[in-house]
mmCIF file of C-alpha atoms in Angstrom:
data_model
loop_
_atom_site.group_PDB
_atom_site.id
_atom_site.type_symbol
_atom_site.label_atom_id
_atom_site.label_comp_id
_atom_site.label_asym_id
_atom_site.label_seq_id
_atom_site.Cartn_x
_atom_site.Cartn_y
_atom_site.Cartn_z
ATOM 1 C CA MET D 1 16.628 -171.237 55.816
ATOM 2 C CA ALA D 2 14.748 -170.876 59.095
ATOM 3 C CA GLY D 3 14.670 -174.625 59.612
ATOM 4 C CA GLU D 4 18.242 -175.164 58.440
ATOM 5 C CA ALA D 5 19.658 -172.412 60.638
ATOM 6 C CA LEU D 6 18.743 -174.440 63.791
ATOM 7 C CA THR D 7 22.000 -176.346 63.552
ATOM 8 C CA PRO D 8 25.508 -174.814 63.259
ATOM 9 C CA THR D 9 26.385 -177.143 60.369
ATOM 10 C CA SER D 10 23.398 -176.179 58.205
ATOM 11 C CA TYR D 11 23.914 -172.494 59.075
ATOM 12 C CA ILE D 12 27.488 -172.603 57.844
ATOM 13 C CA GLN D 13 26.634 -174.661 54.772
ATOM 14 C CA HIS D 14 23.907 -172.222 53.905
ATOM 15 C CA HIS D 15 26.254 -169.222 53.959
ATOM 16 C CA LEU D 16 28.876 -171.101 51.872
ATOM 17 C CA HIS D 17 26.334 -171.990 49.218
ATOM 18 C CA ASN D 18 26.507 -169.935 45.969
ATOM 19 C CA LEU D 19 23.458 -168.631 44.165
ATOM 20 C CA THR D 20 23.794 -170.775 41.044
ATOM 21 C CA PHE D 21 22.162 -170.541 37.719
ATOM 22 C CA HIS D 22 22.447 -173.730 35.643
ATOM 23 C CA MET D 23 22.759 -173.227 31.881
ATOM 24 C CA GLN D 24 21.060 -176.549 31.331
ATOM 25 C CA GLU D 25 19.180 -178.769 33.717
ATOM 26 C CA GLY D 26 21.627 -181.450 34.880
ATOM 27 C CA GLY D 27 24.343 -179.980 32.646
ATOM 28 C CA PHE D 28 27.944 -179.245 33.567
ATOM 29 C CA TRP D 29 27.950 -175.452 33.018
ATOM 30 C CA ALA D 30 26.672 -173.265 35.807
ATOM 31 C CA ILE D 31 27.015 -169.584 36.736
ATOM 32 C CA HIS D 32 27.623 -168.366 40.319
ATOM 33 C CA VAL D 33 25.413 -165.336 40.128
ATOM 34 C CA ASP D 34 26.453 -163.887 43.491
ATOM 35 C CA THR D 35 30.145 -164.084 42.676
ATOM 36 C CA ILE D 36 29.669 -162.343 39.260
ATOM 37 C CA VAL D 37 27.344 -159.657 40.525
ATOM 38 C CA THR D 38 29.447 -158.769 43.540
ATOM 39 C CA SER D 39 32.701 -158.782 41.546
ATOM 40 C CA VAL D 40 31.318 -156.543 38.791
ATOM 41 C CA ALA D 41 29.719 -154.202 41.314
ATOM 42 C CA LEU D 42 32.941 -153.823 43.249
ATOM 43 C CA GLY D 43 34.882 -153.303 40.031
ATOM 44 C CA LEU D 44 32.551 -150.492 39.020
ATOM 45 C CA LEU D 45 32.861 -149.031 42.542
ATOM 46 C CA MET D 46 36.666 -149.053 42.077
ATOM 47 C CA VAL D 47 36.438 -147.244 38.763
ATOM 48 C CA PHE D 48 33.959 -144.734 40.134
ATOM 49 C CA GLY D 49 36.179 -143.993 43.139
ATOM 50 C CA PHE D 50 39.146 -143.326 40.916
ATOM 51 C CA TRP D 51 36.969 -141.176 38.593
ATOM 52 C CA LEU D 52 35.878 -139.058 41.472
ATOM 53 C CA ALA D 53 39.552 -138.380 42.334
ATOM 54 C CA THR D 54 40.362 -137.325 38.787
ATOM 55 C CA ARG D 55 37.169 -135.334 38.165
ATOM 56 C CA LYS D 56 38.402 -132.367 40.252
ATOM 57 C CA ALA D 57 42.093 -133.153 40.211
ATOM 58 C CA THR D 58 44.358 -130.224 40.747
ATOM 59 C CA ALA D 59 48.092 -129.716 40.476
ATOM 60 C CA GLY D 60 47.999 -127.572 43.571
ATOM 61 C CA VAL D 61 46.953 -128.666 47.042
ATOM 62 C CA PRO D 62 44.870 -131.843 46.445
ATOM 63 C CA GLY D 63 41.713 -132.686 48.320
ATOM 64 C CA LYS D 64 41.675 -135.553 50.825
ATOM 65 C CA TRP D 65 40.304 -138.149 48.430
ATOM 66 C CA GLN D 66 42.633 -137.134 45.619
ATOM 67 C CA ALA D 67 45.599 -137.273 47.982
ATOM 68 C CA PHE D 68 44.551 -140.731 49.212
ATOM 69 C CA VAL D 69 44.147 -142.084 45.670
ATOM 70 C CA GLU D 70 47.496 -140.573 44.568
ATOM 71 C CA ILE D 71 49.276 -142.219 47.517
ATOM 72 C CA CYS D 72 47.706 -145.601 46.746
ATOM 73 C CA LEU D 73 48.501 -145.336 43.038
ATOM 74 C CA GLU D 74 52.085 -144.182 43.630
ATOM 75 C CA PHE D 75 52.560 -147.135 45.979
ATOM 76 C CA VAL D 76 51.411 -149.650 43.407
ATOM 77 C CA ASP D 77 53.318 -147.861 40.614
ATOM 78 C CA ARG D 78 56.547 -147.992 42.637
ATOM 79 C CA GLN D 79 56.129 -151.702 43.325
ATOM 80 C CA ALA D 80 55.388 -152.413 39.623
ATOM 81 C CA LYS D 81 58.504 -150.458 38.447
ATOM 82 C CA ASP D 82 60.805 -152.087 41.010
ATOM 83 C CA THR D 83 59.669 -155.564 40.059
ATOM 84 C CA TYR D 84 59.057 -155.411 36.283
ATOM 85 C CA HIS D 85 62.118 -154.714 34.188
ATOM 86 C CA GLY D 86 60.530 -154.735 30.708
ATOM 87 C CA THR D 87 59.238 -151.823 28.613
ATOM 88 C CA SER D 88 55.450 -152.479 28.584
ATOM 89 C CA LYS D 89 53.278 -149.617 29.864
ATOM 90 C CA LEU D 90 50.452 -152.097 30.609
ATOM 91 C CA VAL D 91 52.037 -153.479 33.759
ATOM 92 C CA THR D 92 51.195 -150.618 36.113
ATOM 93 C CA PRO D 93 47.469 -150.512 35.083
ATOM 94 C CA ILE D 94 47.308 -154.287 35.416
ATOM 95 C CA ALA D 95 48.832 -154.084 38.876
ATOM 96 C CA ILE D 96 46.462 -151.269 39.922
ATOM 97 C CA THR D 97 43.425 -153.222 38.683
ATOM 98 C CA ILE D 98 44.495 -156.503 40.380
ATOM 99 C CA PHE D 99 45.405 -154.969 43.734
ATOM 100 C CA PHE D 100 42.406 -152.688 44.300
ATOM 101 C CA TRP D 101 39.845 -155.043 42.825
ATOM 102 C CA ILE D 102 40.938 -157.957 44.968
ATOM 103 C CA LEU D 103 41.223 -155.681 47.989
ATOM 104 C CA LEU D 104 37.641 -154.577 47.644
ATOM 105 C CA MET D 105 36.431 -158.151 47.170
ATOM 106 C CA ASN D 106 38.377 -159.274 50.240
ATOM 107 C CA LEU D 107 37.008 -156.416 52.307
ATOM 108 C CA VAL D 108 33.476 -157.776 51.936
ATOM 109 C CA LYS D 109 34.566 -160.356 54.444
ATOM 110 C CA MET D 110 34.462 -157.701 57.177
ATOM 111 C CA ILE D 111 30.604 -157.488 56.742
ATOM 112 C CA PRO D 112 28.858 -160.197 58.823
ATOM 113 C CA ALA D 113 27.220 -162.696 56.497
ATOM 114 C CA ASP D 114 23.726 -162.306 57.989
ATOM 115 C CA PHE D 115 23.868 -158.541 57.333
ATOM 116 C CA ILE D 116 23.803 -159.361 53.614
ATOM 117 C CA ALA D 117 21.929 -162.749 53.522
ATOM 118 C CA LEU D 118 18.902 -161.904 55.670
ATOM 119 C CA PRO D 119 17.726 -158.818 53.702
ATOM 120 C CA LEU D 120 18.202 -160.763 50.419
ATOM 121 C CA GLU D 121 16.193 -163.731 51.791
ATOM 122 C CA ALA D 122 13.390 -161.288 52.583
ATOM 123 C CA LEU D 123 13.462 -160.414 48.910
ATOM 124 C CA GLY D 124 13.177 -164.081 47.951
ATOM 125 C CA ILE D 125 16.878 -164.779 47.172
ATOM 126 C CA PRO D 126 17.679 -167.999 49.062
ATOM 127 C CA TYR D 127 21.548 -167.931 48.918
ATOM 128 C CA TRP D 128 24.139 -165.235 48.544
ATOM 129 C CA LYS D 129 27.805 -165.926 49.173
ATOM 130 C CA PRO D 130 29.154 -162.437 49.678
ATOM 131 C CA VAL D 131 32.977 -162.829 49.285
ATOM 132 C CA PRO D 132 33.842 -163.435 45.619
ATOM 133 C CA THR D 133 37.464 -164.410 46.443
ATOM 134 C CA ALA D 134 36.090 -167.260 48.653
ATOM 135 C CA ASP D 135 34.851 -168.777 45.357
ATOM 136 C CA VAL D 136 37.575 -170.758 43.621
ATOM 137 C CA ASN D 137 35.984 -169.998 40.234
ATOM 138 C CA ALA D 138 36.654 -166.256 40.747
ATOM 139 C CA THR D 139 40.273 -166.724 41.800
ATOM 140 C CA LEU D 140 40.909 -169.134 38.934
ATOM 141 C CA GLY D 141 39.328 -166.697 36.512
ATOM 142 C CA MET D 142 41.706 -163.997 37.621
ATOM 143 C CA SER D 143 44.769 -166.292 37.617
ATOM 144 C CA ILE D 144 43.919 -167.647 34.156
ATOM 145 C CA SER D 145 43.725 -164.031 32.889
ATOM 146 C CA VAL D 146 47.244 -163.539 34.320
ATOM 147 C CA PHE D 147 48.295 -166.741 32.511
ATOM 148 C CA PHE D 148 47.169 -165.404 29.157
ATOM 149 C CA LEU D 149 48.926 -162.081 29.857
ATOM 150 C CA MET D 150 52.091 -164.103 30.526
ATOM 151 C CA LEU D 151 51.711 -165.756 27.111
ATOM 152 C CA PHE D 152 51.142 -162.382 25.461
ATOM 153 C CA PHE D 153 54.127 -160.796 27.122
ATOM 154 C CA SER D 154 56.381 -163.767 26.289
ATOM 155 C CA LEU D 155 55.332 -163.903 22.663
ATOM 156 C CA ARG D 156 55.664 -160.160 22.235
ATOM 157 C CA ALA D 157 59.188 -160.179 23.649
ATOM 158 C CA LYS D 158 60.517 -163.407 21.995
ATOM 159 C CA GLY D 159 58.263 -164.000 19.056
ATOM 160 C CA PHE D 160 56.584 -167.328 18.339
ATOM 161 C CA GLY D 161 59.828 -169.008 17.195
ATOM 162 C CA GLY D 162 61.904 -167.820 20.097
ATOM 163 C CA PHE D 163 59.173 -168.746 22.588
ATOM 164 C CA THR D 164 58.787 -172.280 21.133
ATOM 165 C CA LYS D 165 62.584 -172.810 20.947
ATOM 166 C CA GLU D 166 63.014 -171.879 24.604
ATOM 167 C CA PHE D 167 60.026 -173.919 25.631
ATOM 168 C CA LEU D 168 61.544 -177.026 24.031
ATOM 169 C CA THR D 169 65.284 -176.544 24.748
ATOM 170 C CA ALA D 170 65.473 -174.808 28.172
ATOM 171 C CA PRO D 171 66.850 -175.563 30.631
ATOM 172 C CA PHE D 172 68.673 -178.818 29.644
ATOM 173 C CA GLY D 173 69.327 -178.272 25.948
ATOM 174 C CA LYS D 174 67.810 -179.682 22.805
ATOM 175 C CA TRP D 175 68.891 -183.309 23.514
ATOM 176 C CA MET D 176 66.642 -183.332 26.539
ATOM 177 C CA MET D 177 63.635 -182.009 24.731
ATOM 178 C CA PRO D 178 60.941 -184.302 26.222
ATOM 179 C CA PHE D 179 62.081 -183.476 29.778
ATOM 180 C CA ASN D 180 62.209 -179.727 28.959
ATOM 181 C CA LEU D 181 58.654 -179.913 27.559
ATOM 182 C CA ILE D 182 57.311 -181.638 30.666
ATOM 183 C CA LEU D 183 59.167 -179.271 33.032
ATOM 184 C CA ASN D 184 58.032 -176.193 31.249
ATOM 185 C CA ILE D 185 54.408 -177.296 31.093
ATOM 186 C CA VAL D 186 54.406 -177.963 34.814
ATOM 187 C CA GLU D 187 56.107 -174.596 35.518
ATOM 188 C CA TRP D 188 53.666 -172.597 33.378
ATOM 189 C CA LEU D 189 50.524 -174.364 34.733
ATOM 190 C CA SER D 190 51.669 -174.221 38.357
ATOM 191 C CA LYS D 191 51.804 -170.439 38.336
ATOM 192 C CA PRO D 192 48.085 -169.646 37.753
ATOM 193 C CA ILE D 193 46.991 -172.640 39.893
ATOM 194 C CA SER D 194 49.115 -171.529 42.868
ATOM 195 C CA LEU D 195 47.946 -167.939 42.431
ATOM 196 C CA ALA D 196 44.288 -168.976 42.541
ATOM 197 C CA MET D 197 44.564 -171.531 45.298
ATOM 198 C CA ARG D 198 46.557 -169.285 47.623
ATOM 199 C CA LEU D 199 43.983 -166.433 47.506
ATOM 200 C CA PHE D 200 41.005 -168.863 47.632
ATOM 201 C CA GLY D 201 42.366 -170.854 50.505
ATOM 202 C CA ASN D 202 43.020 -167.874 52.709
ATOM 203 C CA MET D 203 39.690 -166.246 52.014
ATOM 204 C CA PHE D 204 37.598 -169.390 52.198
ATOM 205 C CA GLY D 205 39.264 -170.550 55.402
ATOM 206 C CA GLY D 206 38.822 -167.142 56.966
ATOM 207 C CA GLU D 207 35.105 -167.131 55.982
ATOM 208 C CA ILE D 208 34.573 -170.493 57.715
ATOM 209 C CA VAL D 209 36.264 -169.261 60.881
ATOM 210 C CA PHE D 210 34.144 -166.124 60.889
ATOM 211 C CA LEU D 211 30.985 -168.208 60.568
ATOM 212 C CA LEU D 212 32.144 -170.559 63.365
ATOM 213 C CA ILE D 213 32.700 -167.563 65.598
ATOM 214 C CA TRP D 214 29.250 -166.177 64.692
ATOM 215 C CA VAL D 215 27.686 -169.509 65.614
ATOM 216 C CA LEU D 216 29.645 -169.553 68.933
ATOM 217 C CA GLY D 217 28.351 -166.050 69.703
ATOM 218 C CA SER D 218 24.720 -167.291 69.515
ATOM 219 C CA ALA D 219 25.342 -169.986 72.176
ATOM 220 C CA GLY D 220 24.201 -168.101 75.316
ATOM 221 C CA ILE D 221 25.910 -165.433 77.364
ATOM 222 C CA VAL D 222 29.233 -167.252 77.709
ATOM 223 C CA GLY D 223 29.234 -168.012 73.961
ATOM 224 C CA ALA D 224 28.449 -164.380 73.143
ATOM 225 C CA ILE D 225 31.392 -163.163 75.279
ATOM 226 C CA ALA D 226 33.782 -165.756 73.778
ATOM 227 C CA GLY D 227 32.507 -165.121 70.277
ATOM 228 C CA GLY D 228 32.957 -161.393 70.707
ATOM 229 C CA ALA D 229 36.499 -161.835 71.972
ATOM 230 C CA PHE D 230 37.458 -164.335 69.223
ATOM 231 C CA GLY D 231 35.600 -162.317 66.538
ATOM 232 C CA LEU D 232 37.499 -159.119 67.459
ATOM 233 C CA GLY D 233 40.864 -160.892 67.375
ATOM 234 C CA TRP D 234 40.096 -162.620 64.063
ATOM 235 C CA MET D 235 38.809 -159.397 62.575
ATOM 236 C CA LEU D 236 42.033 -157.508 63.569
ATOM 237 C CA PHE D 237 44.057 -160.373 62.134
ATOM 238 C CA HIS D 238 42.136 -160.125 58.869
ATOM 239 C CA LEU D 239 42.867 -156.367 58.646
ATOM 240 C CA LEU D 240 46.356 -157.557 57.809
ATOM 241 C CA VAL D 241 45.445 -160.663 55.774
ATOM 242 C CA ILE D 242 42.981 -158.841 53.446
ATOM 243 C CA PRO D 243 45.432 -156.345 51.994
ATOM 244 C CA LEU D 244 48.304 -158.785 52.158
ATOM 245 C CA GLN D 245 46.605 -161.355 49.954
ATOM 246 C CA ALA D 246 45.769 -158.669 47.411
ATOM 247 C CA PHE D 247 49.398 -157.471 47.542
ATOM 248 C CA ILE D 248 50.813 -160.998 47.101
ATOM 249 C CA PHE D 249 48.494 -161.738 44.105
ATOM 250 C CA MET D 250 49.552 -158.433 42.502
ATOM 251 C CA MET D 251 53.308 -158.895 43.188
ATOM 252 C CA LEU D 252 53.411 -162.497 41.958
ATOM 253 C CA SER D 253 51.502 -161.500 38.798
ATOM 254 C CA ILE D 254 54.049 -158.754 38.076
ATOM 255 C CA VAL D 255 56.945 -161.164 38.758
ATOM 256 C CA TYR D 256 55.450 -163.744 36.380
ATOM 257 C CA LEU D 257 54.958 -161.185 33.625
ATOM 258 C CA SER D 258 58.578 -159.989 34.129
ATOM 259 C CA LEU D 259 59.902 -163.637 33.952
ATOM 260 C CA SER D 260 57.858 -164.244 30.838
ATOM 261 C CA GLU D 261 59.878 -161.702 28.918
ATOM 262 C CA ASP D 262 63.296 -162.826 30.292
ATOM 263 C CA ALA D 263 65.438 -165.278 28.393
ATOM 264 C CA HIS D 264 66.209 -168.484 30.243
#
């Protein structure tokens, strides 16, 4: 890393490189260890934070952490109930998991990359891409999970026969079955792909800009001043982008689940 960091290009490429474990030498399957470890750790942190709020929960005057958690949960619950018009009790827990998990993963972006990478390099770990949502594999994994939930909700509401009939006959009727099939396949596949790519694109693009600003800040006094100004502005902008992207992913997921149960 010391030699590669001499150029801005190699520095940025280094921080965008995942710590990868190949299942087989030269094979197709590989595991992004940093993405999985960080995602699981933040998921456990989310569960632990909610558990702390419930451990000493009281019906009287709540503590600060309990009050904060209750406000957050009520916000998500209200959004889920206003958007989803079915009867499933799974939607609010799904929405809570999606929103807060993605929010925590996005918030890692606010930690400068070197603050994480340099200590790990000292421990012999050559690469560590800190933001899981800047990895398309993570965002696709979450969106594919939403896709299977869509199938589950649709089959539960309509049954296999009703789902198949609607898939083949809507929206143009049974005489246009080939066109209906193509249209519905495109519609169903576009939903998880758009979910994944929207979140990935925003987080990955933001990560590149942060790294460019960090490189600019190392280019002398003028670069440090410019980098500090640009970095502060970009950081303040991302204070809006980070929760907004988690909110959009959550809301679209709820909308897709609701549409899956609706008749055409």
